[in-house]
Coordinates of C-alpha atoms and ligand atoms in Angstrom, one line a residue:
M1 CA 16.9 -0.2 10.0
E2 CA 19.5 2.5 10.2
T3 CA 18.7 5.4 7.8
S4 CA 22.0 5.5 5.7
K5 CA 21.9 1.7 5.3
C6 CA 18.2 1.9 4.1
I7 CA 19.0 4.7 1.6
K8 CA 22.1 2.9 0.3
E9 CA 20.4 -0.5 0.0
R10 CA 17.1 0.4 -1.6
R11 CA 16.8 -0.6 -5.2
S12 CA 13.9 -0.7 -7.7
I13 CA 12.4 -4.1 -7.8
N14 CA 11.0 -5.6 -11.0
N15 CA 10.5 -9.2 -9.8
Y16 CA 8.3 -10.1 -6.9
L17 CA 7.4 -13.3 -4.9
D18 CA 3.9 -14.6 -5.2
K19 CA 3.1 -13.5 -1.6
D20 CA 0.5 -11.0 -0.5
V21 CA 1.3 -7.9 1.6
P22 CA -1.0 -7.4 4.6
L23 CA -3.0 -4.2 4.6
R24 CA -1.4 -3.3 8.0
L25 CA 2.0 -3.0 6.3
I26 CA 0.6 -1.0 3.3
L27 CA -0.9 1.5 5.8
E28 CA 2.5 1.7 7.5
L29 CA 3.9 2.7 4.1
L30 CA 1.3 5.3 3.6
D31 CA 1.9 6.7 7.0
A32 CA 5.5 7.2 6.1
A33 CA 4.5 8.8 2.8
H34 CA 2.2 11.2 4.6
Q35 CA 5.1 12.4 6.8
A36 CA 6.8 13.9 3.8
P37 CA 7.3 17.6 3.5
S38 CA 5.0 19.5 1.1
S39 CA 4.8 23.1 0.0
G40 CA 2.9 25.1 2.6
N41 CA 2.2 21.7 4.2
I42 CA -0.6 21.4 1.7
Q43 CA -0.5 17.5 1.5
N44 CA -1.9 17.4 -2.0
W45 CA -1.1 13.7 -2.3
R46 CA -3.9 11.2 -2.6
F47 CA -3.2 7.5 -2.4
I48 CA -5.1 4.7 -4.2
I49 CA -4.3 1.2 -2.9
V50 CA -4.9 -1.3 -5.7
K51 CA -5.0 -5.0 -5.0
N52 CA -7.5 -6.1 -7.6
K53 CA -5.7 -8.3 -10.1
K54 CA -7.6 -7.1 -13.1
T55 CA -7.1 -3.5 -12.2
R56 CA -3.3 -4.1 -11.7
E57 CA -3.2 -5.8 -15.2
E58 CA -4.9 -2.7 -16.7
I59 CA -2.5 -0.4 -14.9
A60 CA 0.5 -2.4 -16.1
E61 CA -0.9 -2.3 -19.7
C62 CA -1.3 1.5 -19.3
C63 CA 2.3 1.7 -18.2
L64 CA 3.7 0.9 -21.7
S65 CA 2.8 -2.8 -21.2
Q66 CA 5.2 -3.4 -18.3
T67 CA 3.8 -6.8 -17.5
W68 CA 6.3 -7.4 -14.7
M69 CA 4.2 -4.9 -12.7
C70 CA 1.4 -7.5 -12.3
Q71 CA 3.7 -9.7 -10.2
A72 CA 3.5 -7.1 -7.4
P73 CA 0.5 -7.8 -5.3
V74 CA -0.1 -4.1 -4.6
H75 CA 0.0 -1.0 -6.6
I76 CA -0.1 2.3 -4.9
V77 CA -1.1 5.1 -7.2
I78 CA -0.1 8.5 -6.0
C79 CA -2.4 11.2 -7.3
S80 CA -2.2 14.9 -6.8
D81 CA -5.3 17.0 -5.9
R82 CA -4.4 19.8 -8.3
E83 CA -7.6 21.7 -7.7
H84 CA -6.7 21.9 -4.0
I85 CA -3.2 23.1 -4.7
S86 CA -4.3 25.6 -7.4
S87 CA -6.3 27.4 -4.8
F88 CA -3.1 28.1 -2.9
Y89 CA -0.5 28.4 -5.7
E90 CA -1.1 29.8 -9.1
K91 CA 2.3 30.1 -10.7
H92 CA 4.0 27.0 -9.2
K93 CA 1.1 24.7 -8.9
N94 CA 2.3 22.1 -11.4
T95 CA 5.8 22.0 -10.1
Y96 CA 4.9 21.9 -6.4
S97 CA 2.2 19.3 -7.2
I98 CA 4.7 16.8 -8.6
Q99 CA 7.5 17.7 -6.1
N100 CA 5.3 17.1 -3.1
C101 CA 4.1 13.7 -4.5
A102 CA 7.7 12.7 -5.3
M103 CA 8.7 13.5 -1.7
A104 CA 5.9 11.2 -0.4
A105 CA 6.9 8.5 -2.9
Q106 CA 10.5 8.4 -1.7
N107 CA 9.4 8.2 2.0
L108 CA 7.2 5.3 1.1
M109 CA 9.9 3.4 -0.8
L110 CA 12.4 3.9 2.0
K111 CA 9.9 2.7 4.6
A112 CA 9.1 -0.3 2.4
H113 CA 12.8 -1.3 2.1
S114 CA 13.2 -0.9 5.9
I115 CA 10.5 -3.6 6.4
K116 CA 11.9 -5.9 3.7
L117 CA 9.4 -4.9 1.0
G118 CA 10.4 -4.1 -2.6
T119 CA 9.1 -1.2 -4.6
C120 CA 9.5 0.4 -8.0
F121 CA 8.3 3.9 -9.0
V122 CA 6.7 4.0 -12.5
A123 CA 5.7 7.2 -14.2
G124 CA 5.4 6.4 -17.9
F125 CA 1.7 6.2 -18.6
S126 CA -1.2 7.8 -20.3
K127 CA -2.8 10.0 -17.7
M128 CA -6.1 9.9 -19.5
T129 CA -6.3 6.1 -19.5
M130 CA -5.1 5.9 -15.9
K131 CA -7.8 8.4 -14.9
R132 CA -10.4 6.2 -16.6
I133 CA -9.2 2.9 -15.0
L134 CA -9.2 4.4 -11.5
E135 CA -12.1 6.8 -11.8
I136 CA -9.9 9.7 -10.8
K137 CA -12.0 12.7 -10.4
E138 CA -11.7 15.9 -12.4
G139 CA -9.0 18.2 -10.9
S140 CA -6.8 15.3 -9.8
E141 CA -3.8 13.9 -11.6
P142 CA -2.1 10.5 -11.3
E143 CA 1.6 11.3 -10.7
G144 CA 3.1 7.9 -10.3
I145 CA 2.6 4.2 -9.5
I146 CA 4.6 2.4 -6.9
T147 CA 4.6 -1.4 -7.1
V148 CA 4.9 -3.1 -3.7
G149 CA 5.7 -6.7 -2.9
Y150 CA 8.2 -9.1 -1.5
P151 CA 11.4 -8.9 -3.7
A152 CA 12.4 -11.9 -5.8
E153 CA 15.7 -10.2 -6.8
K154 CA 18.5 -8.2 -5.3
P155 CA 19.7 -5.7 -7.9
T156 CA 23.0 -3.9 -7.4
S157 CA 23.3 -0.1 -7.5
K158 CA 24.2 1.3 -10.9
R159 CA 25.5 4.8 -10.3
G160 CA 28.1 7.2 -11.7
L161 CA 30.7 8.7 -9.4
L162 CA 29.3 11.4 -7.2
E163 CA 32.2 13.7 -8.1
N164 CA 30.8 13.8 -11.7
Y165 CA 27.5 15.2 -10.5
T166 CA 28.8 17.8 -8.0
F167 CA 29.8 21.4 -8.5
F168 CA 31.1 23.9 -6.0
E169 CA 29.5 27.3 -5.6
T170 CA 28.5 27.7 -9.2
Y171 CA 27.2 25.3 -11.9
S172 CA 30.0 23.5 -13.7
N173 CA 32.7 24.5 -11.3
R174 CA 34.5 21.3 -10.3
R175 CA 37.5 22.9 -8.7
A176 CA 37.6 21.9 -5.0
D177 CA 39.8 20.4 -2.4
K178 CA 41.1 17.4 -4.4
S179 CA 41.6 15.5 -1.1
L180 CA 37.8 15.1 -0.9
W181 CA 37.7 12.6 -3.7
P182 CA 37.1 9.8 -4.3
L183 CA 34.2 10.3 -1.9
N184 CA 33.2 6.6 -1.5
K185 CA 36.7 5.9 -0.1
K186 CA 36.7 9.0 2.1
I187 CA 33.4 8.2 3.6
K188 CA 34.7 4.7 4.4
D189 CA 37.8 6.1 6.0
L190 CA 35.8 8.5 8.1
F191 CA 33.5 5.7 9.2
S192 CA 36.4 3.5 10.2
K193 CA 38.0 6.3 12.2
F194 CA 34.7 7.0 13.9
K195 CA 34.3 3.3 14.8
K196 CA 37.8 3.1 16.3
K197 CA 37.1 6.0 18.7
Ligands
FMN201 C1 10.1 9.2 -12.5 C2 10.6 7.8 -12.6 C3 10.0 6.9 -13.5 C4 10.4 5.6 -13.5 N1 9.8 4.7 -14.3 C5 10.1 3.4 -14.3 C6 9.5 2.5 -15.2 O1 8.6 2.9 -16.0 N2 9.8 1.2 -15.1 C7 10.8 0.7 -14.3 O2 11.1 -0.5 -14.2 N3 11.4 1.6 -13.4 C8 11.1 2.9 -13.4 N4 11.7 3.8 -12.6 C9 12.8 3.3 -11.7 C10 14.2 3.6 -12.3 O3 14.4 2.8 -13.4 C11 15.2 3.3 -11.2 O4 15.0 4.2 -10.1 C12 16.6 3.6 -11.7 O5 17.0 2.7 -12.7 C13 17.7 3.5 -10.6 O6 17.6 2.3 -10.0 P1 17.4 2.1 -8.4 O7 16.1 2.7 -8.1 O8 17.4 0.6 -8.2 O9 18.5 2.8 -7.7 C14 11.4 5.1 -12.6 C15 11.9 6.0 -11.6 C16 11.5 7.3 -11.6 C17 12.1 8.2 -10.6

């Protein structure tokens, strides 16, 4: 699938079909995650593949009782080996730790969408409980759960206008070439010109 299409189309999926995902595909997702950039190429991410139903139920319960998560046949728990990262970075260890895992997560979710799998990133949980459920060793932190499965819904994108989130040169400065906006339309125009050539 073409990259821009994949990025534009991906949506968080909260409803899944009752259909298993082969391990081969899960490993493809992890391979994509593992290609993500990381500070100093430290690759502090650690992935736990969870297929066991009871464990998935416990995870969903731990994530503020989001029962919809149980529908997804696979949960991928992204942990950070903070002990490892601490030996390289003192001041920025927590920030880098999360940022690196977030990069991996986004890669994984885009790869999933490209092969018609749905995902949702979930981060609201008690770290202590999650560590207990998954026997996460001392020095490692669960950073997020990604539910994976075949989508049973096709949500639409809910986004504000990009121009409301964009500044030029300094924070809050919105003054710019007015002809740039609205960007959605401009991009379409540019594409149509490109196609005509
Ligand atoms: C850090 C983080 C935490 C999230 N936690 C949840 C969650 O607990 N439950 C959920 O259904 N979606 C969760 N999401 C998904 C967001 O709700 C979703 O990305 C957002 O609504 C935009 O929708 P989209 O991903 O379809 O574009 C989370 C996303 C992020 C990045």
